[in-house]
């Protein structure tokens, strides 16, 4: 959204650093406002493989508002980013904001058996230990974390700001030619609890998983998808098995078309390939598959591959940097 000159003058100027995986998203964020300036870091390694990192223009950051756009896409890249994240607030900056669009251990938030390790809590503790800047605790921006109660895993040194990609989906749905025939489907009760209040003006369908022997079967729990364009909504996708089974159930109950939206397209081991339009049958399965750019490696992998479309978080992140 374009800003008037008076609005722009009231905003704080933010120096945005980023991990190389996030460069495209960072540039899109900076393009949203003249009050966001991209800054660079030299990401190198010593011969033994450990990080050799240099923050450019560090002296000039004193008294400035600083942010870092992170991507914890694998365990191998977290340490070097934490090294930067822990240093930036100590450079006498006016405030520090960490933007972590995808909180990767969010689905591992509980213990069902003694000995289970809740790594969501582990990562929360690591982020809680970010030093306090001159302006106070770090603002931590996360999109569609798997379970809202995870906000209580963070200590008082950080202020978690939980945002959502759902407004991007709603905007896209209103652009469709069959916008008045949309039904939202939730693949399980967890997704319904997480998102139904954000989509309450749409008719809804809820599926659930039931155990039959060693298998978990997706069944239609409530709602009628017959004759409608049904959009399955969830926070993330891994292998995509649940979405595929849900699509089959919806089609069997008369859905005219089925599409899907997830905020985080994780897709390990190129599992996104299960959804690409290779033949007539696959084209009938999912008309659209919307993801955000919270997982930048996935965005590069699925570029120009139907049925995928990327809904960018850039505008929302730019707004979050002004909070």
PDB file of C-alpha atoms in Angstrom:
ATOM      1  CA  UNK A   1       0.000   0.000   0.000  1.00  0.00           C
ATOM      2  CA  UNK A   2       1.426   3.401  -0.978  1.00  0.00           C
ATOM      3  CA  UNK A   3       2.053   5.803   1.901  1.00  0.00           C
ATOM      4  CA  UNK A   4       1.432   9.535   1.898  1.00  0.00           C
ATOM      5  CA  UNK A   5       4.414  11.778   2.681  1.00  0.00           C
ATOM      6  CA  UNK A   6       3.001  12.679   6.116  1.00  0.00           C
ATOM      7  CA  UNK A   7       2.437   8.997   6.972  1.00  0.00           C
ATOM      8  CA  UNK A   8       5.925   8.134   5.798  1.00  0.00           C
ATOM      9  CA  UNK A   9       7.505  10.840   7.960  1.00  0.00           C
ATOM     10  CA  UNK A  10       5.799   9.455  11.077  1.00  0.00           C
ATOM     11  CA  UNK A  11       7.225   5.985  10.549  1.00  0.00           C
ATOM     12  CA  UNK A  12      10.495   4.784  12.005  1.00  0.00           C
ATOM     13  CA  UNK A  13      13.329   4.038   9.629  1.00  0.00           C
ATOM     14  CA  UNK A  14      14.317   0.371   9.803  1.00  0.00           C
ATOM     15  CA  UNK A  15      17.605  -1.190   8.737  1.00  0.00           C
ATOM     16  CA  UNK A  16      16.751  -4.685   7.526  1.00  0.00           C
ATOM     17  CA  UNK A  17      19.346  -7.453   7.500  1.00  0.00           C
ATOM     18  CA  UNK A  18      18.533 -10.878   6.093  1.00  0.00           C
ATOM     19  CA  UNK A  19      19.801 -14.414   5.629  1.00  0.00           C
ATOM     20  CA  UNK A  20      20.770 -15.115   1.979  1.00  0.00           C
ATOM     21  CA  UNK A  21      17.897 -17.595   1.506  1.00  0.00           C
ATOM     22  CA  UNK A  22      15.507 -14.703   2.210  1.00  0.00           C
ATOM     23  CA  UNK A  23      16.992 -12.166  -0.189  1.00  0.00           C
ATOM     24  CA  UNK A  24      14.023 -12.095  -2.585  1.00  0.00           C
ATOM     25  CA  UNK A  25      11.552 -11.650   0.265  1.00  0.00           C
ATOM     26  CA  UNK A  26      13.768  -9.030   1.913  1.00  0.00           C
ATOM     27  CA  UNK A  27      13.904  -7.015  -1.308  1.00  0.00           C
ATOM     28  CA  UNK A  28      10.131  -7.225  -1.629  1.00  0.00           C
ATOM     29  CA  UNK A  29       9.745  -6.018   1.956  1.00  0.00           C
ATOM     30  CA  UNK A  30      12.073  -3.071   1.333  1.00  0.00           C
ATOM     31  CA  UNK A  31      10.112  -2.207  -1.814  1.00  0.00           C
ATOM     32  CA  UNK A  32       7.009  -1.632   0.330  1.00  0.00           C
ATOM     33  CA  UNK A  33       8.386   1.473   2.058  1.00  0.00           C
ATOM     34  CA  UNK A  34      11.100   4.092   1.668  1.00  0.00           C
ATOM     35  CA  UNK A  35      11.565   3.756   5.431  1.00  0.00           C
ATOM     36  CA  UNK A  36      13.119   0.300   5.084  1.00  0.00           C
ATOM     37  CA  UNK A  37      16.764   0.096   4.049  1.00  0.00           C
ATOM     38  CA  UNK A  38      18.396  -3.229   3.199  1.00  0.00           C
ATOM     39  CA  UNK A  39      21.709  -3.938   4.882  1.00  0.00           C
ATOM     40  CA  UNK A  40      24.187  -6.699   4.130  1.00  0.00           C
ATOM     41  CA  UNK A  41      26.211  -9.292   5.995  1.00  0.00           C
ATOM     42  CA  UNK A  42      29.236 -11.250   4.769  1.00  0.00           C
ATOM     43  CA  UNK A  43      28.356 -14.899   5.334  1.00  0.00           C
ATOM     44  CA  UNK A  44      31.556 -16.922   5.103  1.00  0.00           C
ATOM     45  CA  UNK A  45      33.028 -20.024   6.682  1.00  0.00           C
ATOM     46  CA  UNK A  46      36.434 -20.931   8.031  1.00  0.00           C
ATOM     47  CA  UNK A  47      38.167 -24.008   6.651  1.00  0.00           C
ATOM     48  CA  UNK A  48      36.764 -26.102   9.506  1.00  0.00           C
ATOM     49  CA  UNK A  49      33.220 -25.193   8.444  1.00  0.00           C
ATOM     50  CA  UNK A  50      32.352 -22.875  11.334  1.00  0.00           C
ATOM     51  CA  UNK A  51      30.926 -19.432  10.503  1.00  0.00           C
ATOM     52  CA  UNK A  52      33.103 -16.442   9.679  1.00  0.00           C
ATOM     53  CA  UNK A  53      30.559 -13.622   9.658  1.00  0.00           C
ATOM     54  CA  UNK A  54      30.942  -9.864   9.305  1.00  0.00           C
ATOM     55  CA  UNK A  55      28.119  -7.317   9.751  1.00  0.00           C
ATOM     56  CA  UNK A  56      28.702  -4.430   7.361  1.00  0.00           C
ATOM     57  CA  UNK A  57      28.305  -0.854   8.675  1.00  0.00           C
ATOM     58  CA  UNK A  58      27.923  -2.040  12.276  1.00  0.00           C
ATOM     59  CA  UNK A  59      29.155   1.309  13.673  1.00  0.00           C
ATOM     60  CA  UNK A  60      26.402   3.152  11.843  1.00  0.00           C
ATOM     61  CA  UNK A  61      23.662   1.145  13.589  1.00  0.00           C
ATOM     62  CA  UNK A  62      23.936   2.963  16.915  1.00  0.00           C
ATOM     63  CA  UNK A  63      20.618   4.559  17.771  1.00  0.00           C
ATOM     64  CA  UNK A  64      18.928   2.989  14.724  1.00  0.00           C
ATOM     65  CA  UNK A  65      15.960   0.617  14.437  1.00  0.00           C
ATOM     66  CA  UNK A  66      17.245  -2.744  13.227  1.00  0.00           C
ATOM     67  CA  UNK A  67      15.529  -5.917  12.016  1.00  0.00           C
ATOM     68  CA  UNK A  68      16.684  -9.323  10.820  1.00  0.00           C
ATOM     69  CA  UNK A  69      14.733 -11.567   8.419  1.00  0.00           C
ATOM     70  CA  UNK A  70      15.557 -15.176   9.270  1.00  0.00           C
ATOM     71  CA  UNK A  71      14.953 -18.574   7.685  1.00  0.00           C
ATOM     72  CA  UNK A  72      15.427 -21.611   9.919  1.00  0.00           C
ATOM     73  CA  UNK A  73      15.010 -23.989   6.988  1.00  0.00           C
ATOM     74  CA  UNK A  74      17.304 -26.634   8.478  1.00  0.00           C
ATOM     75  CA  UNK A  75      19.235 -27.253  11.668  1.00  0.00           C
ATOM     76  CA  UNK A  76      22.455 -26.533   9.775  1.00  0.00           C
ATOM     77  CA  UNK A  77      21.667 -22.843   9.226  1.00  0.00           C
ATOM     78  CA  UNK A  78      20.297 -21.921  12.649  1.00  0.00           C
ATOM     79  CA  UNK A  79      23.609 -21.505  14.494  1.00  0.00           C
ATOM     80  CA  UNK A  80      25.098 -18.915  12.158  1.00  0.00           C
ATOM     81  CA  UNK A  81      21.882 -16.895  12.144  1.00  0.00           C
ATOM     82  CA  UNK A  82      21.636 -16.997  15.937  1.00  0.00           C
ATOM     83  CA  UNK A  83      25.195 -15.656  16.083  1.00  0.00           C
ATOM     84  CA  UNK A  84      24.028 -12.563  14.206  1.00  0.00           C
ATOM     85  CA  UNK A  85      20.680 -12.349  16.008  1.00  0.00           C
ATOM     86  CA  UNK A  86      22.442 -12.326  19.396  1.00  0.00           C
ATOM     87  CA  UNK A  87      24.871  -9.595  18.324  1.00  0.00           C
ATOM     88  CA  UNK A  88      22.643  -7.056  16.579  1.00  0.00           C
ATOM     89  CA  UNK A  89      20.775  -5.890  19.735  1.00  0.00           C
ATOM     90  CA  UNK A  90      24.125  -5.327  21.477  1.00  0.00           C
ATOM     91  CA  UNK A  91      25.244  -2.743  18.905  1.00  0.00           C
ATOM     92  CA  UNK A  92      23.431   0.032  20.853  1.00  0.00           C
ATOM     93  CA  UNK A  93      20.484  -0.085  18.454  1.00  0.00           C
ATOM     94  CA  UNK A  94      17.266   1.763  19.304  1.00  0.00           C
ATOM     95  CA  UNK A  95      15.170  -1.399  18.812  1.00  0.00           C
ATOM     96  CA  UNK A  96      15.535  -4.884  17.392  1.00  0.00           C
ATOM     97  CA  UNK A  97      12.945  -6.951  15.528  1.00  0.00           C
ATOM     98  CA  UNK A  98      13.420 -10.557  14.467  1.00  0.00           C
ATOM     99  CA  UNK A  99      11.152 -11.706  11.642  1.00  0.00           C
ATOM    100  CA  UNK A 100      10.950 -15.499  11.562  1.00  0.00           C
ATOM    101  CA  UNK A 101       8.033 -16.177   9.191  1.00  0.00           C
ATOM    102  CA  UNK A 102       8.080 -19.936   9.786  1.00  0.00           C
ATOM    103  CA  UNK A 103       8.701 -21.321  13.278  1.00  0.00           C
ATOM    104  CA  UNK A 104       9.875 -24.775  12.167  1.00  0.00           C
ATOM    105  CA  UNK A 105       9.467 -26.795  15.370  1.00  0.00           C
ATOM    106  CA  UNK A 106       5.938 -25.525  16.041  1.00  0.00           C
ATOM    107  CA  UNK A 107       4.304 -28.911  15.441  1.00  0.00           C
ATOM    108  CA  UNK A 108       6.509 -30.514  18.110  1.00  0.00           C
ATOM    109  CA  UNK A 109       4.970 -28.644  21.018  1.00  0.00           C
ATOM    110  CA  UNK A 110       3.807 -31.368  23.374  1.00  0.00           C
ATOM    111  CA  UNK A 111       4.892 -34.556  25.125  1.00  0.00           C
ATOM    112  CA  UNK A 112       2.664 -37.592  24.710  1.00  0.00           C
ATOM    113  CA  UNK A 113       5.092 -40.071  26.285  1.00  0.00           C
ATOM    114  CA  UNK A 114       7.824 -39.624  28.873  1.00  0.00           C
ATOM    115  CA  UNK A 115      10.992 -39.089  26.887  1.00  0.00           C
ATOM    116  CA  UNK A 116       9.417 -37.099  24.046  1.00  0.00           C
ATOM    117  CA  UNK A 117      11.376 -33.894  23.405  1.00  0.00           C
ATOM    118  CA  UNK A 118       9.225 -30.815  22.744  1.00  0.00           C
ATOM    119  CA  UNK A 119      11.633 -29.025  20.427  1.00  0.00           C
ATOM    120  CA  UNK A 120       9.211 -26.113  20.029  1.00  0.00           C
ATOM    121  CA  UNK A 121      10.044 -25.252  23.633  1.00  0.00           C
ATOM    122  CA  UNK A 122      13.780 -25.672  22.959  1.00  0.00           C
ATOM    123  CA  UNK A 123      13.753 -23.221  20.051  1.00  0.00           C
ATOM    124  CA  UNK A 124      11.598 -20.798  22.044  1.00  0.00           C
ATOM    125  CA  UNK A 125      14.196 -20.800  24.825  1.00  0.00           C
ATOM    126  CA  UNK A 126      16.976 -20.105  22.324  1.00  0.00           C
ATOM    127  CA  UNK A 127      15.057 -17.092  20.990  1.00  0.00           C
ATOM    128  CA  UNK A 128      14.120 -15.924  24.486  1.00  0.00           C
ATOM    129  CA  UNK A 129      17.836 -15.468  25.187  1.00  0.00           C
ATOM    130  CA  UNK A 130      18.209 -12.743  22.545  1.00  0.00           C
ATOM    131  CA  UNK A 131      19.820  -9.819  24.415  1.00  0.00           C
ATOM    132  CA  UNK A 132      17.677  -6.821  25.271  1.00  0.00           C
ATOM    133  CA  UNK A 133      18.450  -3.773  23.138  1.00  0.00           C
ATOM    134  CA  UNK A 134      18.497  -0.169  24.338  1.00  0.00           C
ATOM    135  CA  UNK A 135      14.845   0.061  23.325  1.00  0.00           C
ATOM    136  CA  UNK A 136      13.748  -2.973  25.319  1.00  0.00           C
ATOM    137  CA  UNK A 137      12.871  -6.585  24.488  1.00  0.00           C
ATOM    138  CA  UNK A 138      13.142  -7.956  20.974  1.00  0.00           C
ATOM    139  CA  UNK A 139       9.972  -8.002  18.869  1.00  0.00           C
ATOM    140  CA  UNK A 140       9.601 -11.475  17.357  1.00  0.00           C
ATOM    141  CA  UNK A 141       7.301 -11.701  14.313  1.00  0.00           C
ATOM    142  CA  UNK A 142       6.039 -15.198  13.449  1.00  0.00           C
ATOM    143  CA  UNK A 143       3.310 -16.226  10.994  1.00  0.00           C
ATOM    144  CA  UNK A 144       0.671 -18.855  11.756  1.00  0.00           C
ATOM    145  CA  UNK A 145       2.547 -20.694  14.468  1.00  0.00           C
ATOM    146  CA  UNK A 146       1.193 -24.232  14.753  1.00  0.00           C
ATOM    147  CA  UNK A 147      -0.393 -23.768  18.194  1.00  0.00           C
ATOM    148  CA  UNK A 148      -1.235 -20.398  19.722  1.00  0.00           C
ATOM    149  CA  UNK A 149      -0.404 -21.600  23.225  1.00  0.00           C
ATOM    150  CA  UNK A 150       3.245 -21.646  22.160  1.00  0.00           C
ATOM    151  CA  UNK A 151       3.326 -17.928  22.958  1.00  0.00           C
ATOM    152  CA  UNK A 152       3.738 -19.024  26.576  1.00  0.00           C
ATOM    153  CA  UNK A 153       6.977 -20.848  25.748  1.00  0.00           C
ATOM    154  CA  UNK A 154       8.709 -17.490  25.289  1.00  0.00           C
ATOM    155  CA  UNK A 155      10.161 -15.589  28.224  1.00  0.00           C
ATOM    156  CA  UNK A 156      10.012 -11.883  29.003  1.00  0.00           C
ATOM    157  CA  UNK A 157      13.092 -10.957  26.946  1.00  0.00           C
ATOM    158  CA  UNK A 158      11.120 -11.207  23.699  1.00  0.00           C
ATOM    159  CA  UNK A 159       7.689  -9.964  22.656  1.00  0.00           C
ATOM    160  CA  UNK A 160       6.140 -12.486  20.246  1.00  0.00           C
ATOM    161  CA  UNK A 161       3.892 -10.978  17.591  1.00  0.00           C
ATOM    162  CA  UNK A 162       1.815 -13.710  15.970  1.00  0.00           C
ATOM    163  CA  UNK A 163       0.603 -12.723  12.521  1.00  0.00           C
ATOM    164  CA  UNK A 164      -1.360 -14.680   9.913  1.00  0.00           C
ATOM    165  CA  UNK A 165      -1.364 -15.120   6.162  1.00  0.00           C
ATOM    166  CA  UNK A 166      -5.142 -15.578   6.018  1.00  0.00           C
ATOM    167  CA  UNK A 167      -5.839 -11.977   4.839  1.00  0.00           C
ATOM    168  CA  UNK A 168      -3.738 -12.744   1.750  1.00  0.00           C
ATOM    169  CA  UNK A 169      -5.876 -15.801   1.052  1.00  0.00           C
ATOM    170  CA  UNK A 170      -9.128 -13.886   1.510  1.00  0.00           C
ATOM    171  CA  UNK A 171      -7.931 -11.196  -0.889  1.00  0.00           C
ATOM    172  CA  UNK A 172      -7.049 -13.836  -3.486  1.00  0.00           C
ATOM    173  CA  UNK A 173     -10.360 -15.668  -3.097  1.00  0.00           C
ATOM    174  CA  UNK A 174     -12.297 -12.471  -3.747  1.00  0.00           C
ATOM    175  CA  UNK A 175     -10.474 -12.198  -7.097  1.00  0.00           C
ATOM    176  CA  UNK A 176     -11.678 -15.589  -8.334  1.00  0.00           C
ATOM    177  CA  UNK A 177     -14.492 -15.760 -10.899  1.00  0.00           C
ATOM    178  CA  UNK A 178     -16.388 -18.150  -8.612  1.00  0.00           C
ATOM    179  CA  UNK A 179     -15.779 -16.093  -5.467  1.00  0.00           C
ATOM    180  CA  UNK A 180     -19.437 -16.405  -4.478  1.00  0.00           C
ATOM    181  CA  UNK A 181     -19.249 -20.211  -4.541  1.00  0.00           C
ATOM    182  CA  UNK A 182     -16.313 -20.757  -2.159  1.00  0.00           C
ATOM    183  CA  UNK A 183     -16.481 -23.161   0.770  1.00  0.00           C
ATOM    184  CA  UNK A 184     -13.610 -23.438   3.255  1.00  0.00           C
ATOM    185  CA  UNK A 185     -12.588 -26.937   4.346  1.00  0.00           C
ATOM    186  CA  UNK A 186     -10.523 -27.733   7.413  1.00  0.00           C
ATOM    187  CA  UNK A 187      -8.637 -31.047   7.290  1.00  0.00           C
ATOM    188  CA  UNK A 188      -9.047 -31.628  11.039  1.00  0.00           C
ATOM    189  CA  UNK A 189     -10.423 -30.077  14.213  1.00  0.00           C
ATOM    190  CA  UNK A 190      -7.076 -28.435  14.940  1.00  0.00           C
ATOM    191  CA  UNK A 191      -7.183 -26.422  11.717  1.00  0.00           C
ATOM    192  CA  UNK A 192     -10.799 -25.462  12.432  1.00  0.00           C
ATOM    193  CA  UNK A 193      -9.896 -24.170  15.901  1.00  0.00           C
ATOM    194  CA  UNK A 194      -6.911 -22.304  14.484  1.00  0.00           C
ATOM    195  CA  UNK A 195      -8.602 -20.525  11.571  1.00  0.00           C
ATOM    196  CA  UNK A 196     -12.399 -20.625  11.603  1.00  0.00           C
ATOM    197  CA  UNK A 197     -12.821 -17.230  13.282  1.00  0.00           C
ATOM    198  CA  UNK A 198     -10.711 -15.631  10.554  1.00  0.00           C
ATOM    199  CA  UNK A 199     -12.917 -17.175   7.856  1.00  0.00           C
ATOM    200  CA  UNK A 200     -16.304 -17.046   9.543  1.00  0.00           C
ATOM    201  CA  UNK A 201     -18.103 -15.375   6.625  1.00  0.00           C
ATOM    202  CA  UNK A 202     -17.501 -18.465   4.441  1.00  0.00           C
ATOM    203  CA  UNK A 203     -19.483 -21.693   4.575  1.00  0.00           C
ATOM    204  CA  UNK A 204     -17.279 -24.401   6.056  1.00  0.00           C
ATOM    205  CA  UNK A 205     -16.628 -28.110   5.874  1.00  0.00           C
ATOM    206  CA  UNK A 206     -14.702 -30.030   8.531  1.00  0.00           C
ATOM    207  CA  UNK A 207     -12.926 -33.319   7.979  1.00  0.00           C
ATOM    208  CA  UNK A 208     -11.320 -35.532  10.582  1.00  0.00           C
ATOM    209  CA  UNK A 209      -8.978 -38.486  10.791  1.00  0.00           C
ATOM    210  CA  UNK A 210     -10.206 -41.770  12.199  1.00  0.00           C
ATOM    211  CA  UNK A 211      -8.118 -44.827  12.897  1.00  0.00           C
ATOM    212  CA  UNK A 212      -9.026 -48.066  11.143  1.00  0.00           C
ATOM    213  CA  UNK A 213      -6.564 -50.749  12.138  1.00  0.00           C
ATOM    214  CA  UNK A 214      -3.092 -49.414  11.322  1.00  0.00           C
ATOM    215  CA  UNK A 215      -4.421 -46.730   8.962  1.00  0.00           C
ATOM    216  CA  UNK A 216      -5.718 -43.235   9.584  1.00  0.00           C
ATOM    217  CA  UNK A 217      -8.646 -42.488   7.279  1.00  0.00           C
ATOM    218  CA  UNK A 218      -9.909 -38.992   6.436  1.00  0.00           C
ATOM    219  CA  UNK A 219     -13.685 -38.663   6.736  1.00  0.00           C
ATOM    220  CA  UNK A 220     -16.160 -35.828   6.239  1.00  0.00           C
ATOM    221  CA  UNK A 221     -17.300 -34.724   9.699  1.00  0.00           C
ATOM    222  CA  UNK A 222     -19.676 -31.867   8.910  1.00  0.00           C
ATOM    223  CA  UNK A 223     -20.700 -29.532   6.089  1.00  0.00           C
ATOM    224  CA  UNK A 224     -21.704 -29.987   2.461  1.00  0.00           C
ATOM    225  CA  UNK A 225     -19.140 -29.417  -0.324  1.00  0.00           C
ATOM    226  CA  UNK A 226     -21.461 -30.431  -3.180  1.00  0.00           C
ATOM    227  CA  UNK A 227     -21.262 -28.149  -6.234  1.00  0.00           C
ATOM    228  CA  UNK A 228     -18.802 -25.739  -4.613  1.00  0.00           C
ATOM    229  CA  UNK A 229     -15.202 -24.666  -5.065  1.00  0.00           C
ATOM    230  CA  UNK A 230     -13.759 -25.999  -1.818  1.00  0.00           C
ATOM    231  CA  UNK A 231     -10.526 -24.528  -0.438  1.00  0.00           C
ATOM    232  CA  UNK A 232      -8.682 -26.618   2.158  1.00  0.00           C
ATOM    233  CA  UNK A 233      -6.956 -24.380   4.730  1.00  0.00           C
ATOM    234  CA  UNK A 234      -4.157 -25.361   7.106  1.00  0.00           C
ATOM    235  CA  UNK A 235      -1.073 -23.781   8.653  1.00  0.00           C
ATOM    236  CA  UNK A 236       1.545 -25.968   6.961  1.00  0.00           C
ATOM    237  CA  UNK A 237       2.127 -28.913   4.674  1.00  0.00           C
ATOM    238  CA  UNK A 238       4.849 -31.548   4.927  1.00  0.00           C
ATOM    239  CA  UNK A 239       4.338 -34.672   2.800  1.00  0.00           C
ATOM    240  CA  UNK A 240       0.862 -33.534   1.736  1.00  0.00           C
ATOM    241  CA  UNK A 241      -0.751 -36.898   2.427  1.00  0.00           C
ATOM    242  CA  UNK A 242      -3.570 -35.470   4.534  1.00  0.00           C
ATOM    243  CA  UNK A 243      -4.413 -32.833   1.901  1.00  0.00           C
ATOM    244  CA  UNK A 244      -4.556 -35.457  -0.831  1.00  0.00           C
ATOM    245  CA  UNK A 245      -6.847 -37.702   1.196  1.00  0.00           C
ATOM    246  CA  UNK A 246      -9.014 -34.728   2.105  1.00  0.00           C
ATOM    247  CA  UNK A 247      -9.308 -33.764  -1.574  1.00  0.00           C
ATOM    248  CA  UNK A 248     -10.478 -37.270  -2.436  1.00  0.00           C
ATOM    249  CA  UNK A 249     -13.165 -37.166   0.250  1.00  0.00           C
ATOM    250  CA  UNK A 250     -14.398 -33.733  -0.861  1.00  0.00           C
ATOM    251  CA  UNK A 251     -14.530 -34.787  -4.511  1.00  0.00           C
ATOM    252  CA  UNK A 252     -16.428 -37.939  -3.565  1.00  0.00           C
ATOM    253  CA  UNK A 253     -19.009 -35.747  -1.813  1.00  0.00           C
ATOM    254  CA  UNK A 254     -19.585 -33.647  -4.920  1.00  0.00           C
ATOM    255  CA  UNK A 255     -17.128 -30.735  -4.714  1.00  0.00           C
ATOM    256  CA  UNK A 256     -16.969 -29.021  -8.113  1.00  0.00           C
ATOM    257  CA  UNK A 257     -13.341 -27.971  -7.585  1.00  0.00           C
ATOM    258  CA  UNK A 258     -10.812 -28.355  -4.771  1.00  0.00           C
ATOM    259  CA  UNK A 259      -7.938 -25.996  -3.982  1.00  0.00           C
ATOM    260  CA  UNK A 260      -5.611 -25.667  -0.996  1.00  0.00           C
ATOM    261  CA  UNK A 261      -3.954 -22.950   1.061  1.00  0.00           C
ATOM    262  CA  UNK A 262      -1.170 -23.341   3.601  1.00  0.00           C
ATOM    263  CA  UNK A 263       0.895 -20.538   5.043  1.00  0.00           C
ATOM    264  CA  UNK A 264       4.046 -22.661   5.176  1.00  0.00           C
ATOM    265  CA  UNK A 265       4.894 -24.906   2.248  1.00  0.00           C
ATOM    266  CA  UNK A 266       7.597 -27.006   3.915  1.00  0.00           C
ATOM    267  CA  UNK A 267       7.506 -29.919   1.431  1.00  0.00           C
ATOM    268  CA  UNK A 268      10.553 -31.946   2.541  1.00  0.00           C
ATOM    269  CA  UNK A 269      12.149 -34.232  -0.052  1.00  0.00           C
ATOM    270  CA  UNK A 270      10.417 -32.375  -2.908  1.00  0.00           C
ATOM    271  CA  UNK A 271       7.014 -33.648  -1.797  1.00  0.00           C
ATOM    272  CA  UNK A 272       5.471 -30.690  -3.673  1.00  0.00           C
ATOM    273  CA  UNK A 273       5.904 -32.803  -6.812  1.00  0.00           C
ATOM    274  CA  UNK A 274       2.827 -34.813  -5.745  1.00  0.00           C
ATOM    275  CA  UNK A 275       0.681 -31.775  -6.503  1.00  0.00           C
ATOM    276  CA  UNK A 276       2.068 -30.503  -9.822  1.00  0.00           C
ATOM    277  CA  UNK A 277      -0.110 -30.716 -12.915  1.00  0.00           C
ATOM    278  CA  UNK A 278       1.461 -33.545 -14.884  1.00  0.00           C
ATOM    279  CA  UNK A 279      -1.639 -35.028 -16.500  1.00  0.00           C
ATOM    280  CA  UNK A 280      -5.388 -34.612 -16.666  1.00  0.00           C
ATOM    281  CA  UNK A 281      -6.063 -36.452 -13.410  1.00  0.00           C
ATOM    282  CA  UNK A 282      -3.630 -34.309 -11.420  1.00  0.00           C
ATOM    283  CA  UNK A 283      -5.159 -31.144 -12.880  1.00  0.00           C
ATOM    284  CA  UNK A 284      -8.552 -32.258 -11.623  1.00  0.00           C
ATOM    285  CA  UNK A 285      -7.183 -32.867  -8.105  1.00  0.00           C
ATOM    286  CA  UNK A 286      -6.195 -29.308  -7.101  1.00  0.00           C
ATOM    287  CA  UNK A 287      -7.201 -26.266  -9.120  1.00  0.00           C
ATOM    288  CA  UNK A 288      -4.985 -23.926  -7.066  1.00  0.00           C
ATOM    289  CA  UNK A 289      -2.427 -24.470  -4.339  1.00  0.00           C
ATOM    290  CA  UNK A 290      -1.559 -21.246  -2.532  1.00  0.00           C
ATOM    291  CA  UNK A 291       1.435 -20.871  -0.236  1.00  0.00           C
ATOM    292  CA  UNK A 292       3.220 -17.828   1.153  1.00  0.00           C
ATOM    293  CA  UNK A 293       6.923 -17.069   0.793  1.00  0.00           C
ATOM    294  CA  UNK A 294       7.659 -18.050   4.406  1.00  0.00           C
ATOM    295  CA  UNK A 295       9.764 -20.997   3.156  1.00  0.00           C
ATOM    296  CA  UNK A 296      12.015 -19.411   0.509  1.00  0.00           C
ATOM    297  CA  UNK A 297      13.607 -22.633  -0.727  1.00  0.00           C
ATOM    298  CA  UNK A 298      10.164 -24.006  -1.582  1.00  0.00           C
ATOM    299  CA  UNK A 299       9.243 -20.777  -3.382  1.00  0.00           C
ATOM    300  CA  UNK A 300      12.231 -21.209  -5.688  1.00  0.00           C
ATOM    301  CA  UNK A 301      11.444 -24.890  -6.278  1.00  0.00           C
ATOM    302  CA  UNK A 302       7.793 -24.426  -7.283  1.00  0.00           C
ATOM    303  CA  UNK A 303       8.235 -21.285  -9.404  1.00  0.00           C
ATOM    304  CA  UNK A 304       6.009 -21.375 -12.505  1.00  0.00           C
ATOM    305  CA  UNK A 305       4.660 -24.828 -11.634  1.00  0.00           C
ATOM    306  CA  UNK A 306       0.876 -25.234 -11.636  1.00  0.00           C
ATOM    307  CA  UNK A 307      -1.188 -25.350  -9.475  1.00  0.00           C
ATOM    308  CA  UNK A 308       1.090 -23.357  -7.161  1.00  0.00           C
ATOM    309  CA  UNK A 309       0.741 -19.626  -6.549  1.00  0.00           C
ATOM    310  CA  UNK A 310       2.766 -17.642  -4.018  1.00  0.00           C
ATOM    311  CA  UNK A 311       1.048 -15.012  -1.859  1.00  0.00           C
ATOM    312  CA  UNK A 312       3.782 -12.740  -0.547  1.00  0.00           C
ATOM    313  CA  UNK A 313       4.078 -11.758   3.111  1.00  0.00           C
ATOM    314  CA  UNK A 314       6.169  -8.717   2.140  1.00  0.00           C
ATOM    315  CA  UNK A 315       3.503  -6.083   2.792  1.00  0.00           C
ATOM    316  CA  UNK A 316       2.504  -7.637   6.100  1.00  0.00           C
ATOM    317  CA  UNK A 317       6.136  -7.875   7.239  1.00  0.00           C
ATOM    318  CA  UNK A 318       6.730  -4.225   6.296  1.00  0.00           C
ATOM    319  CA  UNK A 319       3.736  -3.270   8.449  1.00  0.00           C
ATOM    320  CA  UNK A 320       5.022  -5.445  11.293  1.00  0.00           C
ATOM    321  CA  UNK A 321       8.339  -3.620  11.312  1.00  0.00           C
ATOM    322  CA  UNK A 322       6.493  -0.418  12.246  1.00  0.00           C
ATOM    323  CA  UNK A 323       4.827  -1.844  15.366  1.00  0.00           C
TER     324      UNK A 323
END
